[in-house]
mmCIF file of C-alpha atoms in Angstrom:
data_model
loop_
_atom_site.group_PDB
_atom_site.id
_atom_site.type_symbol
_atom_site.label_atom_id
_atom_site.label_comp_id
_atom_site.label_asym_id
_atom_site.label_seq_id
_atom_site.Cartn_x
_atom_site.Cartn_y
_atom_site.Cartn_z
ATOM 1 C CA UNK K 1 -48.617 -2.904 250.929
ATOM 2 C CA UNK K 2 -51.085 -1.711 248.508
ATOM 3 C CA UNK K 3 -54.787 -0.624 249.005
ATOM 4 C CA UNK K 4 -56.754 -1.007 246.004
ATOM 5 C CA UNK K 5 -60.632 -0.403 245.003
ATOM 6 C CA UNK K 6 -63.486 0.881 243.066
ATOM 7 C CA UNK K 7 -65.659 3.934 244.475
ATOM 8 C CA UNK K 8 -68.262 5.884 242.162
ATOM 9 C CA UNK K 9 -66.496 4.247 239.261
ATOM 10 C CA UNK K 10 -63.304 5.261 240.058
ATOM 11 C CA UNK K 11 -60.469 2.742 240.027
ATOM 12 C CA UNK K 12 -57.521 3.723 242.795
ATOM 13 C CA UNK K 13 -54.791 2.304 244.769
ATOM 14 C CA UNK K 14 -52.058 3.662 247.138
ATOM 15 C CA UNK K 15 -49.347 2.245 249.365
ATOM 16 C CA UNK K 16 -49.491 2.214 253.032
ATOM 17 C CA UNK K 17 -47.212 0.557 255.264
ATOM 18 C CA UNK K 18 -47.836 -3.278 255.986
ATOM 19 C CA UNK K 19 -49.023 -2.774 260.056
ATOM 20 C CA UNK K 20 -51.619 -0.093 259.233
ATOM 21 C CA UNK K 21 -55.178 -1.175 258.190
ATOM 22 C CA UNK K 22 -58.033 0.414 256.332
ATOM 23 C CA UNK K 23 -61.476 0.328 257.546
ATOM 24 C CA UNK K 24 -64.917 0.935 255.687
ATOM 25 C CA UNK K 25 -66.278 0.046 252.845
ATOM 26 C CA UNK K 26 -67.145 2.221 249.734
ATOM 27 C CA UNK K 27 -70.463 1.785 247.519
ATOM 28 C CA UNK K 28 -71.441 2.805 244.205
ATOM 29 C CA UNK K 29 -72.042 6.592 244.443
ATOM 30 C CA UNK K 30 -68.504 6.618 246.898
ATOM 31 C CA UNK K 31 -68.138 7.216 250.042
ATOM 32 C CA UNK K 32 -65.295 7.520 253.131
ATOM 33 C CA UNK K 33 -62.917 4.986 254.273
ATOM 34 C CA UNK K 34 -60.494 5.656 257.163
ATOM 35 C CA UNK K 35 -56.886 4.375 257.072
ATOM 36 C CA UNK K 36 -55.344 3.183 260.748
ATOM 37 C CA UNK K 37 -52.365 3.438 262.589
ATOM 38 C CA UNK K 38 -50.518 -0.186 263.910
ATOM 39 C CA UNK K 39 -52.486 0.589 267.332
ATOM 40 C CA UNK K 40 -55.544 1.141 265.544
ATOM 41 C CA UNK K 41 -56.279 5.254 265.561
ATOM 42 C CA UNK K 42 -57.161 7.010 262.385
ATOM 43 C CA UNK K 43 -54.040 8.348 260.428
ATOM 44 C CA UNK K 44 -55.714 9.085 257.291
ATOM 45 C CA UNK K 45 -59.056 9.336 255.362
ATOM 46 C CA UNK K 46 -59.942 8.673 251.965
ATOM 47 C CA UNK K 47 -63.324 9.869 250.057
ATOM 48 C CA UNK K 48 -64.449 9.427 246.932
ATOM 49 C CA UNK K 49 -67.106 11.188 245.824
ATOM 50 C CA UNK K 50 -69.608 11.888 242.742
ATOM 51 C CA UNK K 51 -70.211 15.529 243.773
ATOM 52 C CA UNK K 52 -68.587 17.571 246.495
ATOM 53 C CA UNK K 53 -69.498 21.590 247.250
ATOM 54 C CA UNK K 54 -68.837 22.759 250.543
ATOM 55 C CA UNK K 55 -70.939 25.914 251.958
ATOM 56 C CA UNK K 56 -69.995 28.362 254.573
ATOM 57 C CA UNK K 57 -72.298 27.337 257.070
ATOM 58 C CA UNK K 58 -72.858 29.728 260.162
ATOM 59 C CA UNK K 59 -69.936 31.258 260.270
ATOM 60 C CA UNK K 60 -67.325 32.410 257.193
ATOM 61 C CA UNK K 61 -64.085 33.568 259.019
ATOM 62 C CA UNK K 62 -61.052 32.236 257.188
ATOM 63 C CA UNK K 63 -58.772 32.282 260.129
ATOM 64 C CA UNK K 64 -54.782 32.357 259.066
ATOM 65 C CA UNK K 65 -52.804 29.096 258.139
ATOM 66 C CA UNK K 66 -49.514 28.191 258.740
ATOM 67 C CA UNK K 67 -47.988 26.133 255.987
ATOM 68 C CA UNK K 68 -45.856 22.800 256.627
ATOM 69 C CA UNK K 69 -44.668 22.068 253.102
ATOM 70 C CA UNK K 70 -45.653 20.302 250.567
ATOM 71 C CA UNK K 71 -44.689 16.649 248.825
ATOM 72 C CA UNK K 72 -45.248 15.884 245.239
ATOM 73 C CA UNK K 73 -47.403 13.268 244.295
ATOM 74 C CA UNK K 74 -46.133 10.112 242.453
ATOM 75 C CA UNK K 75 -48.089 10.236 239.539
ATOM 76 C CA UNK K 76 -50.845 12.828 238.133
ATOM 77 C CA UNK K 77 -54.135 12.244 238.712
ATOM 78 C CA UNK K 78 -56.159 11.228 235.358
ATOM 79 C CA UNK K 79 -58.412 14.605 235.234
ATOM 80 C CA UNK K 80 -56.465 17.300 237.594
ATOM 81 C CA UNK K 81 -53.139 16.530 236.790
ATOM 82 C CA UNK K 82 -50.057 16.863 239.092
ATOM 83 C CA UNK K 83 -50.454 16.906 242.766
ATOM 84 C CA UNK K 84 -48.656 17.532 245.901
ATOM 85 C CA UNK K 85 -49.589 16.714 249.345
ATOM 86 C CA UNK K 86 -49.579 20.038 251.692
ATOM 87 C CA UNK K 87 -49.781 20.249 254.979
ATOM 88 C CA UNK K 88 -51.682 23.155 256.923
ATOM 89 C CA UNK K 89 -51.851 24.062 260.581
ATOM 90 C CA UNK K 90 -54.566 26.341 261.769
ATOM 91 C CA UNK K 91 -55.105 27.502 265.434
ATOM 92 C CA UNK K 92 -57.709 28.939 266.720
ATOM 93 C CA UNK K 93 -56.467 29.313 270.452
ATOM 94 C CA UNK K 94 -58.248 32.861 269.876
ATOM 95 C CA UNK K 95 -61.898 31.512 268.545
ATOM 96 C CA UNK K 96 -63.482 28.731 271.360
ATOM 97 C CA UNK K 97 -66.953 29.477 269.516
ATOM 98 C CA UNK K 98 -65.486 28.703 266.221
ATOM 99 C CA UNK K 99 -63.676 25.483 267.407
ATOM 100 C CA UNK K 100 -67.080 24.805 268.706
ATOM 101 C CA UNK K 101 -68.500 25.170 265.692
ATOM 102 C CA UNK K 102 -66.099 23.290 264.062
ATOM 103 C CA UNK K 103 -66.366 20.460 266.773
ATOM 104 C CA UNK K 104 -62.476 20.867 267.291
ATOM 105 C CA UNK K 105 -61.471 18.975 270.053
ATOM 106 C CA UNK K 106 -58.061 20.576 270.744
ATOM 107 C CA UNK K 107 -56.315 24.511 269.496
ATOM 108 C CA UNK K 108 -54.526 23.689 266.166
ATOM 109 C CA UNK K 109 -55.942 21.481 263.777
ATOM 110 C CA UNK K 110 -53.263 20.149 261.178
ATOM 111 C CA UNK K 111 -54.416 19.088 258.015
ATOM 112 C CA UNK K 112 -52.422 16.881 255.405
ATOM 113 C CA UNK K 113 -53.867 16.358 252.380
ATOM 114 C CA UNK K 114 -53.656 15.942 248.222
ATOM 115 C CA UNK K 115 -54.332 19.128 246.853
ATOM 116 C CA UNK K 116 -54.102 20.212 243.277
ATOM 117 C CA UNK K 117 -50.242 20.946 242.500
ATOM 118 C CA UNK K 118 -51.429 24.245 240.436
ATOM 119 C CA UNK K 119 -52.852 25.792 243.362
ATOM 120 C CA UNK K 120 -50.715 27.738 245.858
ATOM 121 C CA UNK K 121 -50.165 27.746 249.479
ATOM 122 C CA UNK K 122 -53.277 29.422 251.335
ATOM 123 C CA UNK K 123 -52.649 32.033 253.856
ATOM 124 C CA UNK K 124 -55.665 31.419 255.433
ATOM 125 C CA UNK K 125 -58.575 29.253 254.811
ATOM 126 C CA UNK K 126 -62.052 27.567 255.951
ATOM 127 C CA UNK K 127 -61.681 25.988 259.571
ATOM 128 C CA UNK K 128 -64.249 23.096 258.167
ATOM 129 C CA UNK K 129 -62.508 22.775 254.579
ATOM 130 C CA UNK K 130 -59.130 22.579 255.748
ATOM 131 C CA UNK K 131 -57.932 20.218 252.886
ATOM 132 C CA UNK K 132 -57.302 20.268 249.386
ATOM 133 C CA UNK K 133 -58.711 17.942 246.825
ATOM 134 C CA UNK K 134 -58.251 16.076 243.264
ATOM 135 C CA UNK K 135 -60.208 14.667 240.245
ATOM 136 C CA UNK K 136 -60.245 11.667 238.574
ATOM 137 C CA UNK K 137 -61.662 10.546 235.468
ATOM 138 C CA UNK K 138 -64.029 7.806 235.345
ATOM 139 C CA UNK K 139 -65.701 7.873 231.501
ATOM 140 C CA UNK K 140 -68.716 7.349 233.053
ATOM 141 C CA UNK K 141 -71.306 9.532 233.459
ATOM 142 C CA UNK K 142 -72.854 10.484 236.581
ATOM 143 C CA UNK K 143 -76.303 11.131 237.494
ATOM 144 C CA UNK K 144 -75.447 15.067 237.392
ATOM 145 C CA UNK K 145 -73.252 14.802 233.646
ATOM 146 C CA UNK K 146 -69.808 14.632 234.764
ATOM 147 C CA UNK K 147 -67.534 11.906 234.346
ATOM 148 C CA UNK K 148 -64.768 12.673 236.829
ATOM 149 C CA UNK K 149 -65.221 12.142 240.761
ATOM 150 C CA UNK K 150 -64.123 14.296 243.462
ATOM 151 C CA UNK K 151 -60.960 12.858 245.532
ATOM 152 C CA UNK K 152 -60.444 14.067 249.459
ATOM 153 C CA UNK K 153 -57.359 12.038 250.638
ATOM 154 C CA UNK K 154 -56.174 13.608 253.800
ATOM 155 C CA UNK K 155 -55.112 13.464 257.466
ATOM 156 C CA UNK K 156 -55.861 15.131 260.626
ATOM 157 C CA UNK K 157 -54.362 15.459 263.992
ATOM 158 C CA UNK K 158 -54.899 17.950 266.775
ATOM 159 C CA UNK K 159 -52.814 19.640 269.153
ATOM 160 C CA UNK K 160 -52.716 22.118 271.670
ATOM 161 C CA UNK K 161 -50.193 24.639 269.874
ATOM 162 C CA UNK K 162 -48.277 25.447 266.839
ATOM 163 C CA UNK K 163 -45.431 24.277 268.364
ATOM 164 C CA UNK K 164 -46.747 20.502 268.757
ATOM 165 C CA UNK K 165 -48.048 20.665 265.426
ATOM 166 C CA UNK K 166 -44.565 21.169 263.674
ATOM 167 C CA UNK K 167 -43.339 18.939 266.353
ATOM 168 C CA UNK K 168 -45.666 16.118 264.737
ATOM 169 C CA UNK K 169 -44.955 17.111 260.969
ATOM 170 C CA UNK K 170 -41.583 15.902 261.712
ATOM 171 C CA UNK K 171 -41.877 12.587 262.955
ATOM 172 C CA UNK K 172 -42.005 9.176 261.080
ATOM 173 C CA UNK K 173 -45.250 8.996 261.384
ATOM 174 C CA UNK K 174 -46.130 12.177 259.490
ATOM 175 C CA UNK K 175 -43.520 10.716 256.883
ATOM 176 C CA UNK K 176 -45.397 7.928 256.079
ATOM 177 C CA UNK K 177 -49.176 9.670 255.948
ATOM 178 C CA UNK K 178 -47.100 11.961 253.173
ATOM 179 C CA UNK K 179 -45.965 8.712 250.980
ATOM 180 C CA UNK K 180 -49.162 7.156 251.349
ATOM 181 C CA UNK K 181 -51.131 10.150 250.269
ATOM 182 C CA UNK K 182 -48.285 10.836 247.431
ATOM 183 C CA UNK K 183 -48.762 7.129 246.163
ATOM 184 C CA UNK K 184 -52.247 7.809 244.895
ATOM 185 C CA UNK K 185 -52.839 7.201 242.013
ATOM 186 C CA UNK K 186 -56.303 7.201 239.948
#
């Protein structure tokens, strides 16, 4: 089926299969709404945004990634351009403080999300920023003078290794976050 809207002046839809729900609401400056699974857990979440900047916070470390492949999008976003939708496993079996920090629940975070088609695989990254991100042009003009909005589609599981991780990135499940994610369009 397909989920369509408004957020921050940005018009959007994607497909998602016909048992899975989304929940939330956006308003006029954006906002987060979270896509579920048939028994009702999170399998995705889409934000919208008029400004996005992410700092360091109290810790910098850019542990290693290990990269699950990428899918390309359906059709280019209307300020970035081409997408794909990457997927990016981190552990940090090795760093309780910064899963702490992080407010991991498990070892390895994996991280599916749309992420600029130009930019390459990471070899390591953020623990908090663990996703990529797209514009989209609105011809409006924000409070801070930009007319395109800031797009974090993505989806996050946790695990307790690697292993499980690539385990997951294989099922049907995982499939269908990758299509739903690819089928944005903005």
């Amino acid at each position: 089926m397909t989920y369509a809207g408004t957020a921050a002046d940005a018009a959007f839809a994607f497909e998602l299969p016909a048992t899975w729900t989304v929940d939330g609401q956006f308003s006029d400056v954006g906002g987060t709404v979270t896509v579920l699974g048939p028994d009702g857990t999170p399998v995705g979440q889409l934000s919208v945004l008029v400004a996005w900047g992410a700092e360091c916070g109290p810790d910098c470390t850019q542990p290693a990634v290990v990269h699950l492949g990428d899918v390309p999008g359906t059709v280019p976003l209307s300020s970035s351009g081409p997408f794909v939708v990457r997927s990016v496993a981190m552990d940090l079996t090795g760093s309780p403080r910064l899963r702490e920090i992080n407010g991991w629940q498990d070892h390895v975070r994996l991280t599916t999300s749309l992420t600029d088609a130009d930019v390459p695989p990471p070899t390591t990254m953020l623990p908090h920023v663990l996703y990529g991100l797209g514009l989209v042009e609105t011809g409006v003009v924000a409070p801070n003078g930009i007319t395109y909005r800031t797009v974090i589609f993505s989806s996050v599981h946790e695990f307790p290794t690697v292993a499980a991780a690539e385990a997951y990135a294989a099922t049907e499940e995982h499939r269908q976050v990758q299509a739903m994610i690819a089928s944005f369009r903005a």
